[in-house]
Coordinates of C-alpha atoms and ligand atoms in Angstrom, one line a residue:
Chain A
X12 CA 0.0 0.0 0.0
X13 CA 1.3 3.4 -0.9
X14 CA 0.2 6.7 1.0
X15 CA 0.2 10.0 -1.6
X16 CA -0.2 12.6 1.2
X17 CA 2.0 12.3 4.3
X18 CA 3.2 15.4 6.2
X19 CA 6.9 15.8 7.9
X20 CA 7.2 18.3 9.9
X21 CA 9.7 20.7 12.0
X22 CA 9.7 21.9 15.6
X23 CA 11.7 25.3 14.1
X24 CA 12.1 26.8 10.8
X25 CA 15.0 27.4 11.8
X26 CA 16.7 24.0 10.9
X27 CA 16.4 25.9 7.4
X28 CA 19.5 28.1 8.4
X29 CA 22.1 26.3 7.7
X30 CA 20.6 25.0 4.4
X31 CA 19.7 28.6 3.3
X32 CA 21.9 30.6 0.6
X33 CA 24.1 33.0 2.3
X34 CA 22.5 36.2 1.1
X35 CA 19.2 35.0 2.5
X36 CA 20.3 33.9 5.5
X37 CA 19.9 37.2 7.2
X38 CA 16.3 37.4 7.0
X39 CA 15.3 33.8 8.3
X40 CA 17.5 34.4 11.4
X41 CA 16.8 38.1 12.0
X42 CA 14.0 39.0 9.5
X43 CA 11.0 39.9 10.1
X44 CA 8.5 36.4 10.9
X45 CA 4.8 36.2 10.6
X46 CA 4.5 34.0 13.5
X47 CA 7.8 34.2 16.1
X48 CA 11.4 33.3 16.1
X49 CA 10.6 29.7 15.1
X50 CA 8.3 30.2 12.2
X51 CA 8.4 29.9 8.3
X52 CA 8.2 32.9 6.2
X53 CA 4.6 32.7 4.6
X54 CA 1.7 35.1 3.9
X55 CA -0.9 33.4 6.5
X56 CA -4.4 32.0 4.9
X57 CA -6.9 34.4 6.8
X58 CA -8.8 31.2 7.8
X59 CA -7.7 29.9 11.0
X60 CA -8.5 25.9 12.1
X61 CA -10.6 26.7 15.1
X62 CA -8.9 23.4 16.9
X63 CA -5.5 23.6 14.7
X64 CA -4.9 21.5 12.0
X65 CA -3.5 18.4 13.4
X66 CA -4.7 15.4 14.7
X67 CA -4.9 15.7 18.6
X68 CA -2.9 11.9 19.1
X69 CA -0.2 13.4 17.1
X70 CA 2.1 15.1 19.8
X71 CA 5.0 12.7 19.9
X72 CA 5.5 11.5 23.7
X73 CA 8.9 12.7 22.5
X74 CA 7.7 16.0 22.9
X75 CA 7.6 18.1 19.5
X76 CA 5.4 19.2 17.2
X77 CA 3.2 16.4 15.0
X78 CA 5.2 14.5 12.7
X79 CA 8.8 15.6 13.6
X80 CA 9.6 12.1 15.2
X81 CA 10.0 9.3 12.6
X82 CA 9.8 6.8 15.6
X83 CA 6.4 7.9 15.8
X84 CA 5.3 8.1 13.0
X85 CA 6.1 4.5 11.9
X86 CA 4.1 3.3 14.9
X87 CA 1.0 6.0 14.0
X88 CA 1.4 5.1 10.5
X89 CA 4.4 3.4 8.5
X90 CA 4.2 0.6 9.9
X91 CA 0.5 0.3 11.8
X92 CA -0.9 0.6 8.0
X93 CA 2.0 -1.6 6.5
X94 CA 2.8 0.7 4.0
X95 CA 5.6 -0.1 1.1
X96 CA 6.0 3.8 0.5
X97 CA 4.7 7.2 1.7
X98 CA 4.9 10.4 -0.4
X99 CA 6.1 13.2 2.1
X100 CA 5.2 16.8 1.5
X101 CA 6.5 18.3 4.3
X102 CA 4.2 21.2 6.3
X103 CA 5.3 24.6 5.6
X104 CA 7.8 24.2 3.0
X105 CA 5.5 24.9 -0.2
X106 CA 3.8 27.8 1.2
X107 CA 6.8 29.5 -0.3
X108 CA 4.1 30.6 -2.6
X109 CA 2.7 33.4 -0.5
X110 CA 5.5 35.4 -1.2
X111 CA 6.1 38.7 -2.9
X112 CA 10.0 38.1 -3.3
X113 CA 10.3 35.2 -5.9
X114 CA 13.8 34.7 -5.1
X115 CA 13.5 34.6 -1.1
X116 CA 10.7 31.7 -1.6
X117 CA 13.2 29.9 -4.2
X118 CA 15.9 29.9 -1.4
X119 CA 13.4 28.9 1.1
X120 CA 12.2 26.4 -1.3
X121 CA 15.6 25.0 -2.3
X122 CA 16.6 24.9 2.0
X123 CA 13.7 22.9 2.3
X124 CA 14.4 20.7 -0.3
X125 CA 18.2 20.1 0.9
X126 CA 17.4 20.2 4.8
X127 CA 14.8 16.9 4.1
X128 CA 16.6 15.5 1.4
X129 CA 19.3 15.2 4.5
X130 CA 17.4 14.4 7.1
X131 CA 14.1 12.6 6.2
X132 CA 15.4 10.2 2.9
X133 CA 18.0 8.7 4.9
X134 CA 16.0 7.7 7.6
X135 CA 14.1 5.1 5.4
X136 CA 13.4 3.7 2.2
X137 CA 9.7 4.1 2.2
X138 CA 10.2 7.6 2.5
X139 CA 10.0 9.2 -0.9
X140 CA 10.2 13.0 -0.9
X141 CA 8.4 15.8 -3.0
X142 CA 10.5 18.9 -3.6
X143 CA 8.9 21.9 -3.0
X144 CA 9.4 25.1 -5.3
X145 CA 8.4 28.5 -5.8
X146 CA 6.4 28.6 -8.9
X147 CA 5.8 32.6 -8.9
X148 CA 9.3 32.3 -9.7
X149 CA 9.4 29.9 -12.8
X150 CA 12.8 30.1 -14.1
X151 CA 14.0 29.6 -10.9
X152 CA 11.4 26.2 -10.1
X153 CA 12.4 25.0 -13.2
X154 CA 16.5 25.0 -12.4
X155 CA 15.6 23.7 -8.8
X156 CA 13.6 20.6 -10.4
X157 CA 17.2 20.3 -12.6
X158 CA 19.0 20.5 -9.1
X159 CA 17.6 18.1 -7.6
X160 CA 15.4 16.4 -9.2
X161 CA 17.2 13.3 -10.0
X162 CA 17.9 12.1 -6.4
X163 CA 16.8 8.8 -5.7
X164 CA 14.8 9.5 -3.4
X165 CA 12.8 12.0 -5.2
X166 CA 9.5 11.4 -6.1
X167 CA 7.9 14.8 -7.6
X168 CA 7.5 18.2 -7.7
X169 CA 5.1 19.8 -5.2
X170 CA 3.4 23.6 -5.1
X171 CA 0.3 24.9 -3.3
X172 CA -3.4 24.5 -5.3
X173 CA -3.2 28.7 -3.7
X174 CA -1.4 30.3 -6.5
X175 CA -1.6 33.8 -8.5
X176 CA -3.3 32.2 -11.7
X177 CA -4.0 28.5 -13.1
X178 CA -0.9 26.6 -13.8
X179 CA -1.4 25.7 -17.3
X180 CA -0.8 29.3 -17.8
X181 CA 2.1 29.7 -20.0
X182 CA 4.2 31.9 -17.5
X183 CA 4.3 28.6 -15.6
X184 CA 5.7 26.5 -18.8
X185 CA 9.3 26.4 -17.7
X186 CA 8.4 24.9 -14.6
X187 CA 6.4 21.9 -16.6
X188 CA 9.5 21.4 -19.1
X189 CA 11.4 20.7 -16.2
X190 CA 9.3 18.4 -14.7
X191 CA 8.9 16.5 -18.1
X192 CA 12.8 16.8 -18.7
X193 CA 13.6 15.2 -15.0
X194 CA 10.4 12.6 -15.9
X195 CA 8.7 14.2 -12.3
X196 CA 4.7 14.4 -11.9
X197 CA 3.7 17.9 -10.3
X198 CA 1.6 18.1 -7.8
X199 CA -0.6 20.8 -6.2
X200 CA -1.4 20.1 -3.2
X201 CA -3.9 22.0 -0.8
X202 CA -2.3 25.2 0.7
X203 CA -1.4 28.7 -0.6
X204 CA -4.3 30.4 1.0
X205 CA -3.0 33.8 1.5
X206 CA -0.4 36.1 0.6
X207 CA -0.1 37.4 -3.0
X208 CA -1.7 34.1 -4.0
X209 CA -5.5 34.8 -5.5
X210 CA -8.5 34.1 -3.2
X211 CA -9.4 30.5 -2.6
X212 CA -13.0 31.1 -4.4
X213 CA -13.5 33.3 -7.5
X214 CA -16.5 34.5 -5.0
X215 CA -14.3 36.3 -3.4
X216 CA -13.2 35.3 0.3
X217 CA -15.1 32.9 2.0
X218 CA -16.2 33.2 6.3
X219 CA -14.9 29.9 7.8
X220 CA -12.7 27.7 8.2
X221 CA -14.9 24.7 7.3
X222 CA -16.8 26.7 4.8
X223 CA -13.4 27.3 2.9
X224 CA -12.1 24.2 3.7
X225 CA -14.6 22.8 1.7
X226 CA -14.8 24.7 -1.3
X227 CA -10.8 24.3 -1.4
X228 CA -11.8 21.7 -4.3
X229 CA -12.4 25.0 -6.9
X230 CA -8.6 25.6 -6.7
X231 CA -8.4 22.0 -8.2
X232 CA -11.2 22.4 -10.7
X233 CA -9.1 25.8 -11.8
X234 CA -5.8 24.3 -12.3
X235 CA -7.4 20.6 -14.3
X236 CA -9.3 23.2 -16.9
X237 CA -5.6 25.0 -17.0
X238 CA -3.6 22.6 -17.9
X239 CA -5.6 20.5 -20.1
X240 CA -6.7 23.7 -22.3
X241 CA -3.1 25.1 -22.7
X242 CA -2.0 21.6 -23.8
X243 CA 0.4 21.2 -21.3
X244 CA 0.5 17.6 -21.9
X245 CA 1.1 17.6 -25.6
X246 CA 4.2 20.1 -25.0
X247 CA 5.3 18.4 -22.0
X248 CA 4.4 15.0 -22.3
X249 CA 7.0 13.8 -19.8
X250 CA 5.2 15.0 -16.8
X251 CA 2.2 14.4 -14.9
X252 CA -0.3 16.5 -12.7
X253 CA -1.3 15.1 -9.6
X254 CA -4.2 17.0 -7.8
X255 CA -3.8 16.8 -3.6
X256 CA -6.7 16.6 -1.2
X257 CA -8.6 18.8 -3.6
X258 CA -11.3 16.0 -3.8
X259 CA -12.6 13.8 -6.3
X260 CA -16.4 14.0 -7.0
X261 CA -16.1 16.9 -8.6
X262 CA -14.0 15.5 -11.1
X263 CA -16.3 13.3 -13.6
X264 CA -19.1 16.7 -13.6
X265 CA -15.7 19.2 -14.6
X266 CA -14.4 16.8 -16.7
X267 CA -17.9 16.1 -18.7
X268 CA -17.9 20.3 -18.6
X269 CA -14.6 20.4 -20.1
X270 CA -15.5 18.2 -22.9
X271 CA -18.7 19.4 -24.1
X272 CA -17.4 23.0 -24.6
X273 CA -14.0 22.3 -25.9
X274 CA -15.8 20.4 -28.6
X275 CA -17.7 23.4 -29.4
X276 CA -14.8 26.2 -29.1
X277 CA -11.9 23.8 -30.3
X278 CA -10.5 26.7 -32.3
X279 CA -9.3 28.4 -29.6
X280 CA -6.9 25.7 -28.1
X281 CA -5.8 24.0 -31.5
X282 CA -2.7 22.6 -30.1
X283 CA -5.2 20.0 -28.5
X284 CA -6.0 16.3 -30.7
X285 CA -7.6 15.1 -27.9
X286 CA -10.8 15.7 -26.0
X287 CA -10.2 17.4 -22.1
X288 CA -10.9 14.3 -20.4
X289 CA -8.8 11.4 -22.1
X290 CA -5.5 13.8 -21.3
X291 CA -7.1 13.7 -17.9
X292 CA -7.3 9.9 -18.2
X293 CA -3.6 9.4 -19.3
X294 CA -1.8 12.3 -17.3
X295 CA -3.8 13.4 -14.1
X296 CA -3.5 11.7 -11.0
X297 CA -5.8 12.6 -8.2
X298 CA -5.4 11.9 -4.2
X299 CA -8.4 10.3 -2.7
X300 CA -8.6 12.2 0.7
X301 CA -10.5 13.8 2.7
X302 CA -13.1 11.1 0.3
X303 CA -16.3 12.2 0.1
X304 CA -18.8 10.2 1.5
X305 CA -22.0 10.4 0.1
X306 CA -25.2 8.4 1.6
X307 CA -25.1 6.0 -1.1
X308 CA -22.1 4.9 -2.0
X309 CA -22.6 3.4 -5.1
X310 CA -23.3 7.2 -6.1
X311 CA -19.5 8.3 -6.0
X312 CA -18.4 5.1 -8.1
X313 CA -20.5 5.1 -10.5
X314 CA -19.9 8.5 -11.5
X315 CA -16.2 8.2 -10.7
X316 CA -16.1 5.1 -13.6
X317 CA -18.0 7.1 -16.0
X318 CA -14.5 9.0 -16.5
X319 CA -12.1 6.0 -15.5
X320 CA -11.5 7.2 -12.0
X321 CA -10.2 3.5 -11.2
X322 CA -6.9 4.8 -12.8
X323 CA -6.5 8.1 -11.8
X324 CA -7.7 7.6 -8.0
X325 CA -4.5 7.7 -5.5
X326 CA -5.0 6.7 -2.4
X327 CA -3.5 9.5 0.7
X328 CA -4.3 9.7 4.7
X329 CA -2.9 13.0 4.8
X330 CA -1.3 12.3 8.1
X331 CA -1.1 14.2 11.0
X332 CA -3.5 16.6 9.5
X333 CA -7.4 16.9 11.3
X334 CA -9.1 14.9 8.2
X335 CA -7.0 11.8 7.9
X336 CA -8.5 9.2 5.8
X337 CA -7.7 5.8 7.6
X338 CA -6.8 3.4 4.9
X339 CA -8.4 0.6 6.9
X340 CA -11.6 1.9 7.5
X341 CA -12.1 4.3 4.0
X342 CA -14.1 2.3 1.7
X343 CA -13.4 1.7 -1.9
X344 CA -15.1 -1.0 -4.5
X345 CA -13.1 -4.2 -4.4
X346 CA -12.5 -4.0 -7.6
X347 CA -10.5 -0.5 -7.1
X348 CA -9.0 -1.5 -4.0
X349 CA -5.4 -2.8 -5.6
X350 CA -5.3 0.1 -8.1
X351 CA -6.5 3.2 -5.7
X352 CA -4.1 1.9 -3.1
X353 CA -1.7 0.9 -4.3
X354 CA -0.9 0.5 -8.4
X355 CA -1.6 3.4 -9.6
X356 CA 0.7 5.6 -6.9
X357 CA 3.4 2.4 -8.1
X358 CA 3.1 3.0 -11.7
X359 CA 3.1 7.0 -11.4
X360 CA 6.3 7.5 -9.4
X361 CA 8.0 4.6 -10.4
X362 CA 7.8 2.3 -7.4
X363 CA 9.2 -0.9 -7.3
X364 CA 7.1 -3.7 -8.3
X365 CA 5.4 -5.1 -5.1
X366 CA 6.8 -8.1 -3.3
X367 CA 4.8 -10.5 -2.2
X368 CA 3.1 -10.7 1.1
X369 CA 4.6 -13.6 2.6
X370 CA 8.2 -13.0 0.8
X371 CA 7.9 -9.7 1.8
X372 CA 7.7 -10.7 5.7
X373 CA 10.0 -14.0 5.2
X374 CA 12.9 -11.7 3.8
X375 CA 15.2 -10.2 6.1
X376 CA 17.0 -6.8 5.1
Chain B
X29 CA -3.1 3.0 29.4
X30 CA -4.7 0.9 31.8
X31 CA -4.9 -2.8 30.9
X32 CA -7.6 -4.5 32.7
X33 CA -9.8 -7.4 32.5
X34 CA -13.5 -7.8 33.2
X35 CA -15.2 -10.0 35.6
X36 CA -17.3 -12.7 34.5
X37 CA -20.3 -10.5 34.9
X38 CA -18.5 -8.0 32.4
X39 CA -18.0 -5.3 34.8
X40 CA -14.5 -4.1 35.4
X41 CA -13.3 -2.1 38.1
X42 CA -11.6 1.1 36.7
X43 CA -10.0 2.9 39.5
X44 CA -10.6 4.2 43.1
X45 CA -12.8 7.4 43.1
X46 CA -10.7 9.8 44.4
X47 CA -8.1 9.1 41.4
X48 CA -9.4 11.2 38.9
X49 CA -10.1 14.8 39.7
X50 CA -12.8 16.6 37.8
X51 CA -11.8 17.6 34.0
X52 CA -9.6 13.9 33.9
X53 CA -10.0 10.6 32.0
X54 CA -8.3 7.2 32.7
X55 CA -7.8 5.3 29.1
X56 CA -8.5 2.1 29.6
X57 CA -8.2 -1.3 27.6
X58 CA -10.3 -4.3 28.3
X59 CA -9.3 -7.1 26.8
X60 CA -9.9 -5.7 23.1
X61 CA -11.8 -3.1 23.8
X62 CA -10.7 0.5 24.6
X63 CA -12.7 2.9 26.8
X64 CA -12.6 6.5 27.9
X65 CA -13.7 6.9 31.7
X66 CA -14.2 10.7 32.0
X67 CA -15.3 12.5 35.6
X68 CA -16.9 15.5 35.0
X69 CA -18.6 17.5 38.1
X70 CA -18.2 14.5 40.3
X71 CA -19.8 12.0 38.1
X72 CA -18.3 9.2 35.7
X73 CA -19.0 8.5 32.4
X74 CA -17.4 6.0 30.3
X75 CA -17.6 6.1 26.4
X76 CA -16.0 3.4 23.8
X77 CA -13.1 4.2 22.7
X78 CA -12.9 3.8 18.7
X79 CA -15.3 6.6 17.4
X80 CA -18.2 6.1 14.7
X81 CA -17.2 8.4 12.4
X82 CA -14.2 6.4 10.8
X83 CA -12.7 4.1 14.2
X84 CA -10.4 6.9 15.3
X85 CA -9.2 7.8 19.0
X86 CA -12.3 9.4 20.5
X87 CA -11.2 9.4 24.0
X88 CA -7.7 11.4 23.6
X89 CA -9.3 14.7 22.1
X90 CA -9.8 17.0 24.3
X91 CA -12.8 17.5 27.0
X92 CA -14.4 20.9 26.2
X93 CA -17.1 23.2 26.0
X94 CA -18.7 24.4 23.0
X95 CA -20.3 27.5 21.2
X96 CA -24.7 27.6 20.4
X97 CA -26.1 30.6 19.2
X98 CA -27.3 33.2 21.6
X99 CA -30.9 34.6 20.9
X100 CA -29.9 36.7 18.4
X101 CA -29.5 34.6 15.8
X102 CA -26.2 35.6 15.4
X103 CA -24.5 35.6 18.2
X104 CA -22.6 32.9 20.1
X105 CA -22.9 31.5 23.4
X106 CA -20.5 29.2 25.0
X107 CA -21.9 26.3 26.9
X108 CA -21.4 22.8 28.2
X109 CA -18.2 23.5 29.7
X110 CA -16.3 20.4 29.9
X111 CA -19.2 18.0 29.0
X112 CA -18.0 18.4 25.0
X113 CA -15.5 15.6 23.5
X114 CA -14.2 16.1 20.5
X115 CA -12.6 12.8 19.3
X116 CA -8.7 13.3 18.3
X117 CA -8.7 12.8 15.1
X118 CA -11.2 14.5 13.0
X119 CA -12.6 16.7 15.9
X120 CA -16.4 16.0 15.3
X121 CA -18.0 16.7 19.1
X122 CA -19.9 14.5 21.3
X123 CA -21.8 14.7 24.1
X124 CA -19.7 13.3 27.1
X125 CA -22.4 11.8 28.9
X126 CA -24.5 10.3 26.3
X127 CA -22.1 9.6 23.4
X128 CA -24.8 11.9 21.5
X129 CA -23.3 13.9 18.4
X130 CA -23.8 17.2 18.4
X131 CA -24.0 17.6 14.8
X132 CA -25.7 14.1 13.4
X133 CA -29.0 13.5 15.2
X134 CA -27.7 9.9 14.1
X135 CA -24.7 8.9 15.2
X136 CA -24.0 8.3 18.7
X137 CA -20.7 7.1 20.6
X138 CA -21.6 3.6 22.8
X139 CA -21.7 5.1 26.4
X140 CA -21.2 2.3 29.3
X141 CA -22.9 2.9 32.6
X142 CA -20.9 3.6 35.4
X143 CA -21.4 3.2 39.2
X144 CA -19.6 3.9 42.4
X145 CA -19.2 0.7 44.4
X146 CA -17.8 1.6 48.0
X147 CA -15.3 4.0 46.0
X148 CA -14.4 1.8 43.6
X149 CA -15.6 3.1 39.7
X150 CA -17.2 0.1 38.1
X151 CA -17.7 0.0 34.5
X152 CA -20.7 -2.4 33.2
X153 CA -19.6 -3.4 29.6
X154 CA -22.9 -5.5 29.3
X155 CA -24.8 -5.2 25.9
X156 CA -27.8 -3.0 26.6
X157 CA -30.8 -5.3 28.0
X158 CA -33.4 -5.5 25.9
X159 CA -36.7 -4.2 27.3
X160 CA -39.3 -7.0 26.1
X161 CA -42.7 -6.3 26.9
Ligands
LIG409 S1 -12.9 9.2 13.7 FE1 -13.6 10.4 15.3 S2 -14.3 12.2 14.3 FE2 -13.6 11.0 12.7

């Protein structure tokens, strides 16, 4: 079983310092910080968890902030799931994308990327790491994907769903013919609420947390349409978009969208040959939590298959965060199970084929 | 963590009264089963441990109180001090006492009852009885 969405934290940003370049060392250490001497430079979102976001059981005994203690988190979850690989995303890190100053949030970004890439790959193999960039600062994503992109233990690129427009925009290309260049999927994960980054809603700001929280799927909605209409795909066919914790039953209705009117208005996105939803099929990837859950159940498959969600369905706990999915107790068809839990994650970042069970527990190192 | 077993009634003795102050909770494990014993205002309630919404670890998020709306409509008044538990992972709230959500009319936390036998806290982890008429 493979886990898409697993936070790493930090007690202090400032484990960063060393990491950080030189010039920009300065204003980690005595800069001005949005939240105290220990925190990560990041415009806030302006909607504040009423409880905090983590799960309350995820204070290591340790002491520490939620998922700083690997110890921990292989009893909470590596190994009390048996999973063969979790995707880490660390906390913070991609809400580099708040910033004004492009080239503070790519140093941020590329201290991030060094600090876990030494501390959090070595610890274990099942760790596989997403590097974070700064995408309001393209040029400067892309040569970070180049950087370090090839590490073994890399797995993809990751930036907030909270950006300043839709990434299929073609200021964003650079960052895509990186990805495609270093064979990396990017991902979008949740986040990015604040700062120079565009309201989470083309309403216009939402009230509350949960309200928000919610409607967090349009960023994900924006960025699908984005992509797939400036033919990101055909240009860059080496990469992939995975959407995080933006949800998924949204996806067959936007996708059906998608398809009716490019069919009418082809002529304004000619570089396409095929229709929205079979690039969708072949080169999105979408994280299955926090899984809606609707009375009948049967109502989020069926749709889901209409589109061939069996393929593009990844499954993610999103641990230590306040809407885990619990792999044991979210339900999925049988038929989906192997795919949604595990295959498709394998397939997408390259996994090793899966040993099995009984070999797996038989062999020794 | 307290690891006990149950007698062959399936009651199990918990703990001495005077152990938990009020606000505190003894986690308990009974043979498979988890439970939270909670004492709030002097009493003792004791709810199953793995919560309804998805199995998580209802018992270790924090006792509370929480908000209702005042008269107004829109304003907000805070009430049941300490009689709110909101289970640790996803935070949904329940009702200390009853195991009642606050939020789904239908789903409900198992509560055990719980008496005070010469200062011992006794949990009775008995299936409801049936009332047959
Ligand atoms: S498992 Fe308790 S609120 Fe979800």
């Amino acid at each position: 079983m493979i886990d898409c969405d697993v936070h790493n934290g930090w007690d202090s940003a400032r484990v960063l310092l060393p990491y950080l370049d030189r010039s920009f060392r300065d204003y980690l250490d005595r800069g001005e910080l949005p939240g105290g001497r220990d925190s990560f430079p990041h415009g806030h979102r302006a909607w504040l968890h009423p409880e905090g976001y983590m799960r309350y059981d995820t204070l290591p005994p340790s002491g520490g902030a939620p998922a700083t203690d690997y110890a921990y988190m292989c009893e909470q979850l590596l190994d009390r799931y048996d999973l063969d690989y979790a995707i880490l995303l660390g906390e913070e890190g991609m809400e580099v994308s708040t910033l004004a100053n492009p080239y503070y949030a790519s140093a941020l970004a590329r201290a991030h990327n060094d600090w876990v890439l030494d501390t959090w790959a070595p610890l274990d193999d099942r760790l596989r790491i997403s590097i974070t960039v700064a995408p309001q600062d393209p040029e400067g994503a892309a040569a970070e994907i180049r950087r370090v992109g090839g590490h073994p233990s890399v797995s993809q690129v990751v930036v907030t769903s909270g950006s300043q427009r839709p990434y299929g925009d073609p200021f964003f290309h650079p960052m895509w013919e990186a990805a495609s260049e270093m064979r990396l999927p990017i991902a979008a994960h949740l986040g990015g609420q604040g700062g120079v980054n565009a309201n989470p809603t083309g309403t216009g700001p939402p009230t509350f947390y949960w309200e928000t929280h919610a409607m967090l799927c349009e960023t994900g909605m924006g960025h699908l349409a984005s992509v797939l209409a400036h033919g990101v795909f055909e240009r860059y066919p080496h990469t992939r978009l995975v959407l995080v914790e933006c949800g998924v039953a949204w996806l067959p209705a936007v996708l059906w969208r998608l398809d009716a009117d490019y069919t009418a208005l082809r002529k304004e996105t000619p570089w396409l040959k095929r229709l929205p939803s079979e690039y969708a099929h072949e080169f999105v990837r979408v994280t299955t939590q926090p899984l809606e859950r609707p009375r009948n159940p049967d109502a989020l498959w069926t749709a889901l298959d209409d589109i061939g969600g069996r393929d593009m369905l990844m499954f993610a706990s999103d641990y230590p965060h306040w809407d885990f999915d619990d792999p044991f107790t979210t339900r999925f068809p049988a038929e989906w199970r192997d795919a949604v839990l595990d295959g498709n994650a394998r397939a997408l970042y390259r996994l090793p084929a899966a040993r099995p069970r009984e070999e797996a527990a038989g062999a020794g190192a | 963590m307290r690891v006990l077993d149950s007698d062959t009634d399936g009651r199990v003795t918990a703990c001495r009264e005077d152990e938990l102050g009020d606000g505190e909770r003894l986690l308990l494990k009974v043979g498979r089963r988890r439970i939270g014993l909670f004492r709030v205002d002097g009493r003792f309630f004791a709810l199953h441990g793995v919560c309804p919404h998805a199995g998580g670890a209802l018992c270790e998020g924090p006792l509370t109180g929480t908000t209702r709306t005042a008269d107004d409509f829109f304003g907000f008044e805070y009430e049941r001090e300490g009689r709110v538990l909101r289970c640790a992972w996803h935070g949904w709230e329940f009702d200390v006492e009853s195991g009642q959500s606050l939020a789904d009319p239908g789903l409900r936390a198992r509560s055990y009852p719980v008496r005070i036998d010469d200062g011992a806290v006794v949990i009775d982890l008995r299936p409801p009885r049936r009332t047959t008429t």
